[in-house]
Amino acid sequence: MTRTTAVAPPTPAAHLIAGEWVGEGTVERRNPARPDEVVALAPLGTAATVRDAVAAATDAQPAWRSKTGPERGAVLTRAAELLTARTVLVAHDLVREEGKTLTEATGEVTRAADVLRFFGAVCRNADGLTLPAGTPDTLVYTRREPLGVVGVVTPWNFPIAIPAWKIAPALAAGNAVVAKPAQLTTLSMQHLAQCLLDAGLPAGVLNLVLGAGSVVGDSLVSHPDVAAVSFTGSGTVGAGIHTAVSARMARVQLEMGGKNPLVVLDDADPVRAAAIAASGAFGLTGQACTATSRVIATPGIHDALVEELARVAQSYTPGDGLESGTRMGAVVSEAQFAADQRFVETARREGGEIVAGSGATDGLFHPAVVVTGVEPDHTIAQEEVFGPVLAVLRADDLDHATAIANGVRYGLTAGIVSNDMRAVHRFVDQVEAGVVKVNRPTSGLELNVPFGGTKESSTNTYREQGQSALDFYSWTKSVYLGVD
Ligand code: UN1
């Protein structure tokens, strides 16, 4: 195995307020794959830091709003080009702070640049309506207006793609932003912000505040001048944000957990189905809210599929994401690793059989685990793990499988492997999920396609991504333009 970089010195992380990087780095972030390597030293923001950031955003927003769409778009497009040029550097920092493989990180940085490019183009293309007027010589039309200052709170698992797909549409619509990255992963968002600054984003239009959710996050979401908050993360934190933001009648968008099912019907090829399941379950070390966490198989394929899954799981060699032989990166933290292990232990205690990944572990490298004999009421079939652990359940037929798929409190993504189009259409119609994938892994989203879930996965109001992302970050003004 080859290491692609030498150990780099820690990067001082900083807040970004009114165009200046400020704050003294005190909190260490270590590389999850190399515990001796300090990757970043981040400052701890306070309520006062958030107040400064919101004030800077409030000052900067009117001038940004008054730029033309193409002017705003040019900044986003230039930032995309800069990020593309910096892909290697940014992807390495992303691996060092998050743990995923370099291939995954490179894909994520590319995706973030594409998101900026997409919204750069949307700035020329933001839509409105013209409507028939009931009175003569009157033009009726709608225009999008920005909300003002918006708050963005993002998780560690996609530390640059998620910030990009929240920040880019917010800026495209003419808002100023105060963003708070997850404490474990601050460098990736800094790179994104630096690209935007270097592309000519005026000072104060984007501000970052680093620190604890309980201090920085709480101050941000309860600040009276923050008109909307977009959050991706855990259900518990999301529920608190919903309460705080709704109480002051501001706008809120939440993307939370999933317990995403992949139904495999008898007609599927077990080798292909196992590859789809494993990619969804073990890609990104299972640390995606869109990860496949339940395979639900009908009787004619169950045993062949389990055999194939157990085999494929072994090929997901866990290791340092910067080493070329690694197929699955490190778990992000000790706390997450311990949680993953507890889920596996509980699955075993409740009657599941571990058919892959029961071996010893080393550092934060978790094996790809397959648990069979799982019943719908087992903990492993109900709770989100956020790690490389796949539960396999049996179902009698399609309708039984769909009932099991729907029998959880989440509804983010769902998949089916089959070429029986009657069954596929029935599943698409019946399954409770915001995204349905047919013969494709449950994870992996296209950036121009609306994304969001139902039930406890999402606020299920405004979708993220694609042109529909603008709906959250803008409101509609209706204009009656009469000519006398
Ligand atoms: C993907 O599957 O491509 O946090 C992205 C998450 C989701 C994004 C998934 N919000 O995992």
XYZ file of C-alpha atoms and ligand atoms in Angstrom:
495
model
C 0.000 0.000 0.000
C 1.215 3.495 -0.741
C 0.644 6.642 1.162
C -0.237 9.496 -1.121
C 0.888 12.305 1.197
C 3.287 12.931 4.005
C 1.832 13.979 7.345
C 0.969 17.641 6.991
C 1.102 20.153 9.839
C -2.222 21.167 11.399
C -4.070 23.935 9.638
C -5.309 26.724 11.869
C -9.041 26.838 11.387
C -10.812 30.146 11.808
C -14.124 31.946 11.803
C -14.891 34.046 8.754
C -16.511 37.326 9.733
C -16.960 40.300 7.418
C -14.355 38.903 5.027
C -11.656 38.317 7.689
C -10.422 34.995 9.054
C -10.459 35.474 12.839
C -10.179 33.561 16.128
C -7.439 31.585 17.754
C -7.382 27.829 17.127
C -7.667 25.831 20.345
C -9.747 22.727 19.602
C -7.764 19.877 18.057
C -9.160 17.692 15.321
C -7.158 14.517 14.757
C -7.121 12.383 11.632
C -9.416 9.437 12.409
C -7.085 7.122 10.461
C -3.884 8.449 12.085
C -4.643 9.435 15.675
C -1.212 11.049 16.128
C -1.849 13.551 13.373
C -3.523 16.804 14.386
C -5.333 18.005 11.300
C -6.853 21.278 12.437
C -6.933 23.635 15.385
C -10.257 25.394 15.508
C -11.482 28.308 17.605
C -14.587 27.951 19.733
C -17.232 30.468 18.787
C -19.519 32.077 21.339
C -22.888 33.800 21.183
C -20.965 37.041 20.581
C -19.183 35.533 17.545
C -22.571 34.616 16.106
C -23.896 38.129 16.763
C -20.884 39.595 14.922
C -21.393 37.226 11.996
C -25.108 37.996 11.705
C -24.365 41.726 11.905
C -21.770 41.416 9.118
C -24.221 39.459 6.992
C -26.988 41.984 7.620
C -24.704 44.835 6.496
C -23.532 43.019 3.379
C -26.833 41.615 2.151
C -28.469 44.679 0.512
C -25.563 45.252 -1.881
C -25.421 41.547 -2.767
C -29.183 41.491 -3.344
C -28.974 44.485 -5.651
C -26.454 42.831 -7.951
C -27.961 41.317 -11.072
C -28.482 37.574 -11.246
C -25.695 37.140 -13.826
C -23.314 39.117 -11.579
C -24.018 36.804 -8.661
C -23.784 33.831 -10.994
C -20.353 34.907 -12.219
C -19.006 34.742 -8.642
C -20.385 31.232 -8.126
C -19.020 30.065 -11.475
C -15.561 31.511 -10.744
C -15.608 29.832 -7.324
C -16.409 26.532 -9.053
C -13.359 26.917 -11.294
C -11.123 27.729 -8.316
C -12.404 24.744 -6.364
C -11.822 22.503 -9.372
C -8.248 23.778 -9.597
C -7.749 23.046 -5.864
C -9.390 19.600 -5.916
C -6.291 17.622 -4.900
C -5.496 19.823 -1.902
C -9.101 20.049 -0.716
C -9.761 16.317 -1.172
C -6.692 15.473 0.948
C -7.824 17.786 3.738
C -11.279 16.262 3.513
C -9.882 12.738 3.948
C -7.658 13.838 6.811
C -10.511 15.382 8.768
C -13.378 13.021 7.857
C -11.776 9.669 7.061
C -13.443 8.694 3.769
C -11.364 7.376 0.875
C -9.497 9.733 -1.433
C -11.648 8.535 -4.344
C -14.808 9.395 -2.408
C -13.377 12.725 -1.264
C -12.285 13.658 -4.776
C -15.783 12.833 -6.004
C -17.254 14.986 -3.273
C -15.075 18.002 -4.075
C -15.919 17.622 -7.761
C -19.570 17.504 -6.835
C -19.280 20.656 -4.704
C -17.683 22.467 -7.649
C -20.477 21.226 -9.925
C -23.059 22.477 -7.425
C -21.479 25.950 -7.555
C -21.441 25.779 -11.348
C -25.083 24.696 -11.452
C -26.245 27.581 -9.255
C -24.009 29.948 -11.183
C -26.152 29.079 -14.205
C -29.396 29.175 -12.193
C -28.643 32.826 -11.409
C -29.328 33.571 -15.071
C -32.373 31.428 -15.072
C -34.304 31.903 -11.798
C -37.905 31.561 -12.761
C -41.073 33.564 -12.161
C -44.579 33.431 -13.575
C -46.560 35.715 -15.801
C -50.276 35.245 -15.290
C -53.395 36.411 -17.115
C -54.793 39.612 -15.569
C -58.545 40.189 -15.146
C -58.217 43.886 -15.940
C -57.074 45.346 -19.266
C -53.595 46.765 -19.804
C -52.243 44.990 -16.745
C -49.238 42.731 -16.557
C -49.268 40.312 -13.629
C -46.037 38.593 -12.764
C -44.149 37.109 -9.827
C -40.579 37.715 -8.783
C -38.360 35.919 -6.312
C -37.045 37.966 -3.406
C -34.254 36.831 -1.086
C -35.113 36.215 2.569
C -32.213 38.304 3.943
C -29.749 36.550 6.249
C -30.005 32.770 6.388
C -28.346 30.231 8.702
C -26.820 26.987 7.483
C -25.874 24.170 9.869
C -24.086 21.215 8.295
C -22.872 17.723 9.284
C -19.446 16.079 9.098
C -20.260 13.289 6.644
C -20.276 15.403 3.449
C -18.205 18.310 4.775
C -18.008 20.198 1.479
C -20.868 18.929 -0.704
C -23.638 19.681 1.799
C -22.315 23.186 2.593
C -22.103 23.785 -1.172
C -25.652 22.687 -1.874
C -27.034 24.856 0.940
C -24.817 27.930 0.510
C -24.853 28.148 -3.305
C -28.652 28.447 -3.736
C -28.826 30.823 -0.764
C -26.280 33.117 -2.432
C -27.843 32.677 -5.868
C -31.140 33.951 -4.505
C -29.445 37.068 -3.091
C -29.161 36.155 0.588
C -26.221 36.586 2.942
C -25.252 33.473 4.899
C -23.953 32.552 8.335
C -22.805 28.934 8.260
C -21.771 26.605 11.042
C -19.831 23.475 10.038
C -19.721 20.349 12.178
C -16.978 20.591 14.777
C -15.219 17.491 13.441
C -14.833 18.900 9.937
C -14.080 22.595 9.615
C -11.377 22.655 6.922
C -13.563 21.572 4.021
C -16.015 24.417 4.557
C -13.110 26.837 4.896
C -11.828 25.785 1.497
C -15.268 26.362 0.010
C -15.475 29.819 1.594
C -11.955 30.708 0.435
C -12.860 29.838 -3.159
C -15.910 32.099 -2.946
C -13.849 34.956 -1.448
C -11.167 34.533 -4.103
C -13.887 34.551 -6.756
C -14.980 38.001 -5.613
C -17.762 37.322 -3.114
C -18.035 40.598 -1.203
C -16.966 40.600 2.464
C -19.751 39.647 4.857
C -21.951 37.871 2.308
C -20.720 34.513 3.653
C -19.616 34.146 7.269
C -18.532 31.003 9.116
C -18.699 30.455 12.837
C -16.980 27.375 14.261
C -17.796 25.809 17.592
C -20.268 23.712 19.529
C -23.823 23.154 18.383
C -25.064 23.903 21.880
C -23.505 27.381 21.765
C -22.972 28.494 18.157
C -25.830 26.465 16.665
C -28.301 27.534 19.341
C -27.350 31.219 19.071
C -27.619 31.105 15.286
C -30.999 29.407 15.022
C -32.551 31.621 17.688
C -31.144 34.905 16.370
C -34.090 37.180 15.450
C -32.362 38.463 12.290
C -31.844 35.003 10.792
C -34.781 34.582 8.427
C -34.337 30.884 7.673
C -32.294 27.921 8.837
C -31.300 24.919 6.747
C -29.951 21.969 8.713
C -28.695 18.481 7.925
C -27.887 16.215 10.856
C -29.438 14.120 13.587
C -33.135 13.937 14.369
C -32.638 15.045 17.954
C -30.786 18.210 17.010
C -33.192 18.797 14.124
C -36.206 18.641 16.441
C -34.640 21.294 18.701
C -33.885 23.534 15.725
C -37.432 23.111 14.442
C -38.850 24.246 17.772
C -36.508 27.249 18.050
C -36.960 28.467 14.483
C -40.699 27.847 14.236
C -41.276 29.646 17.558
C -40.173 32.879 15.934
C -42.071 32.008 12.740
C -38.933 31.852 10.598
C -38.449 29.313 7.831
C -36.800 25.950 8.544
C -35.551 23.099 6.367
C -34.380 19.887 8.027
C -32.741 16.800 6.529
C -32.247 14.112 9.153
C -31.906 10.368 9.402
C -32.856 7.402 7.296
C -33.295 3.651 7.665
C -33.241 3.095 3.961
C -34.542 -0.196 2.596
C -33.461 -2.046 -0.527
C -36.077 -4.582 -1.594
C -34.685 -7.446 -3.672
C -37.223 -9.547 -5.561
C -36.862 -13.124 -6.785
C -36.154 -12.169 -10.404
C -33.006 -10.178 -9.497
C -29.479 -11.383 -10.185
C -27.982 -11.999 -6.720
C -24.517 -10.842 -7.782
C -25.796 -7.547 -9.180
C -28.208 -7.054 -6.251
C -25.427 -7.660 -3.708
C -23.174 -5.160 -5.477
C -25.949 -2.517 -5.377
C -26.676 -3.258 -1.714
C -23.011 -3.200 -0.684
C -22.292 0.023 -2.507
C -25.215 1.694 -0.701
C -24.360 0.134 2.649
C -20.554 0.307 2.805
C -19.687 3.173 0.475
C -18.678 6.248 2.522
C -18.219 3.795 5.442
C -22.009 3.697 5.696
C -21.910 7.264 6.985
C -24.622 8.720 4.783
C -28.222 9.413 5.642
C -29.025 7.863 2.257
C -27.072 4.649 3.039
C -28.752 1.298 2.508
C -29.235 -0.111 5.972
C -31.858 -2.813 5.348
C -32.011 -5.399 2.595
C -35.456 -6.982 2.373
C -35.372 -10.113 0.243
C -38.125 -12.414 -1.024
C -37.784 -16.195 -0.463
C -36.519 -17.221 -3.912
C -33.407 -15.054 -3.705
C -32.771 -14.638 0.020
C -30.157 -17.356 0.554
C -28.198 -16.735 -2.647
C -28.195 -13.021 -1.896
C -26.936 -13.500 1.672
C -24.108 -15.677 0.424
C -23.116 -13.071 -2.140
C -23.450 -10.182 0.339
C -21.164 -11.930 2.814
C -18.605 -12.375 0.051
C -18.812 -8.792 -1.258
C -18.633 -7.326 2.268
C -15.155 -8.856 2.705
C -13.934 -6.867 -0.286
C -14.645 -3.566 1.502
C -11.209 -3.469 3.145
C -11.282 -0.789 5.843
C -8.254 1.450 6.220
C -6.636 4.829 5.868
C -8.453 6.725 3.129
C -5.138 8.048 1.802
C -3.762 4.554 1.179
C -4.418 3.156 -2.245
C -5.562 -0.312 -1.092
C -8.370 1.070 1.064
C -11.895 0.483 -0.163
C -13.651 1.798 2.978
C -12.339 4.705 5.028
C -12.143 5.132 8.813
C -15.144 5.783 11.024
C -15.221 9.496 11.810
C -14.774 9.339 15.602
C -14.398 7.077 18.609
C -17.941 7.883 19.696
C -19.351 6.858 16.306
C -17.199 3.716 16.285
C -18.455 2.705 19.737
C -22.045 3.321 18.611
C -21.525 1.122 15.520
C -20.169 -1.671 17.696
C -23.050 -1.375 20.149
C -25.526 -1.750 17.297
C -23.781 -4.913 16.094
C -23.761 -6.352 19.615
C -27.445 -5.539 20.117
C -28.287 -7.109 16.762
C -26.548 -10.305 17.840
C -28.259 -10.309 21.248
C -31.690 -9.847 19.682
C -31.201 -12.909 17.456
C -29.321 -11.721 14.366
C -26.468 -13.694 12.869
C -23.304 -11.850 11.842
C -22.312 -13.423 8.516
C -19.614 -10.867 7.631
C -17.479 -8.472 9.620
C -17.345 -10.215 12.979
C -13.558 -10.118 13.183
C -11.274 -8.032 15.378
C -10.986 -4.330 14.729
C -8.011 -2.024 14.763
C -8.160 1.729 15.368
C -11.236 3.334 13.843
C -11.307 0.835 10.979
C -14.623 -0.959 11.179
C -15.324 -3.999 9.011
C -18.321 -4.154 6.700
C -20.941 -6.056 8.714
C -23.860 -8.102 7.384
C -26.480 -9.282 9.890
C -29.039 -11.864 8.805
C -32.104 -13.295 10.508
C -33.220 -9.792 11.441
C -36.892 -9.259 12.326
C -38.687 -5.954 11.637
C -38.905 -5.096 15.340
C -35.203 -5.615 16.058
C -33.229 -2.510 16.988
C -30.987 -2.963 13.933
C -34.096 -2.874 11.702
C -35.472 0.304 13.278
C -32.646 2.617 14.346
C -30.189 4.462 12.121
C -26.627 3.202 12.713
C -24.678 5.643 10.487
C -21.977 3.049 9.980
C -21.123 0.054 7.759
C -23.745 -2.318 9.137
C -26.347 -3.925 6.888
C -29.383 -5.825 8.206
C -31.015 -8.493 6.035
C -34.709 -9.292 6.497
C -36.943 -11.842 4.809
C -40.300 -10.998 3.234
C -42.961 -13.278 1.746
C -43.628 -11.142 -1.333
C -43.540 -7.582 -2.687
C -46.391 -6.258 -0.546
C -44.921 -7.777 2.597
C -41.520 -6.309 1.699
C -43.073 -2.875 1.136
C -44.891 -3.072 4.473
C -41.574 -3.861 6.195
C -39.869 -1.064 4.235
C -42.516 1.380 5.463
C -42.575 0.099 9.037
C -40.007 2.578 10.386
C -40.244 6.195 11.422
C -37.969 7.366 8.608
C -38.663 7.870 4.901
C -35.604 9.238 3.134
C -34.538 6.956 0.276
C -35.657 3.482 -0.790
C -34.590 1.066 -3.475
C -35.803 -1.999 -5.333
C -33.851 -4.477 -7.448
C -36.072 -6.086 -10.056
C -36.908 -5.880 -13.718
C -40.544 -6.787 -13.119
C -42.015 -3.431 -14.118
C -45.423 -4.140 -12.607
C -43.766 -4.780 -9.234
C -41.457 -1.791 -9.624
C -44.322 0.620 -10.336
C -46.287 -0.753 -7.394
C -43.292 -0.256 -5.110
C -42.665 3.294 -6.381
C -46.326 4.070 -5.684
C -46.499 2.468 -2.232
C -43.142 3.140 -0.618
C -42.872 6.001 1.879
C -39.651 7.728 0.825
C -38.630 11.033 -0.726
C -36.304 9.346 -3.239
C -36.834 5.942 -4.859
C -34.063 4.185 -6.761
C -34.737 1.256 -9.083
C -31.746 -1.022 -9.735
C -29.478 1.675 -8.260
C -28.001 2.156 -4.745
C -30.102 4.171 -2.270
C -27.197 6.586 -1.787
C -25.738 8.833 -4.458
C -27.788 11.823 -5.519
C -27.729 13.850 -8.708
C -27.204 17.504 -7.856
C -29.942 18.801 -10.163
C -32.673 16.562 -8.727
C -34.856 17.611 -5.760
C -33.861 15.823 -2.559
C -35.668 15.369 0.734
C -37.584 12.790 2.708
C -40.849 12.195 4.438
C -41.867 11.206 7.986
C -39.066 11.862 10.509
C -36.384 12.136 7.811
C -37.249 15.630 6.747
C -39.446 18.642 7.300
C -41.016 17.516 4.027
C -41.728 21.088 2.970
C -38.899 22.550 0.919
C -36.674 20.234 -1.128
C -32.913 20.677 -1.393
C -30.874 20.592 -4.592
C -31.728 21.460 -8.153
C -33.786 24.461 -9.101
C -36.251 23.696 -6.288
C -33.581 24.629 -3.727
C -34.332 28.250 -4.600
C -37.856 27.916 -3.173
C -36.506 27.660 0.355
C -34.181 30.640 0.011
C -36.648 33.029 -1.621
C -40.204 34.263 -1.345
C -42.568 35.281 -4.083
C -43.738 38.827 -4.642
C -46.749 39.210 -6.984
C -46.764 42.356 -9.085
C -49.771 43.941 -10.842
C -48.360 46.366 -13.371
C -51.111 48.488 -14.883
C -50.608 51.014 -17.640
C -53.154 53.893 -17.724
C -25.739 11.179 -1.370
O -26.185 10.083 -1.049
O -25.199 11.365 -2.474
O -26.162 13.538 4.824
C -25.840 12.376 -0.512
C -26.465 12.766 3.909
C -27.412 13.269 2.837
C -26.727 13.418 1.533
C -26.556 12.160 0.784
N -27.950 14.533 3.237
O -26.006 11.654 3.871
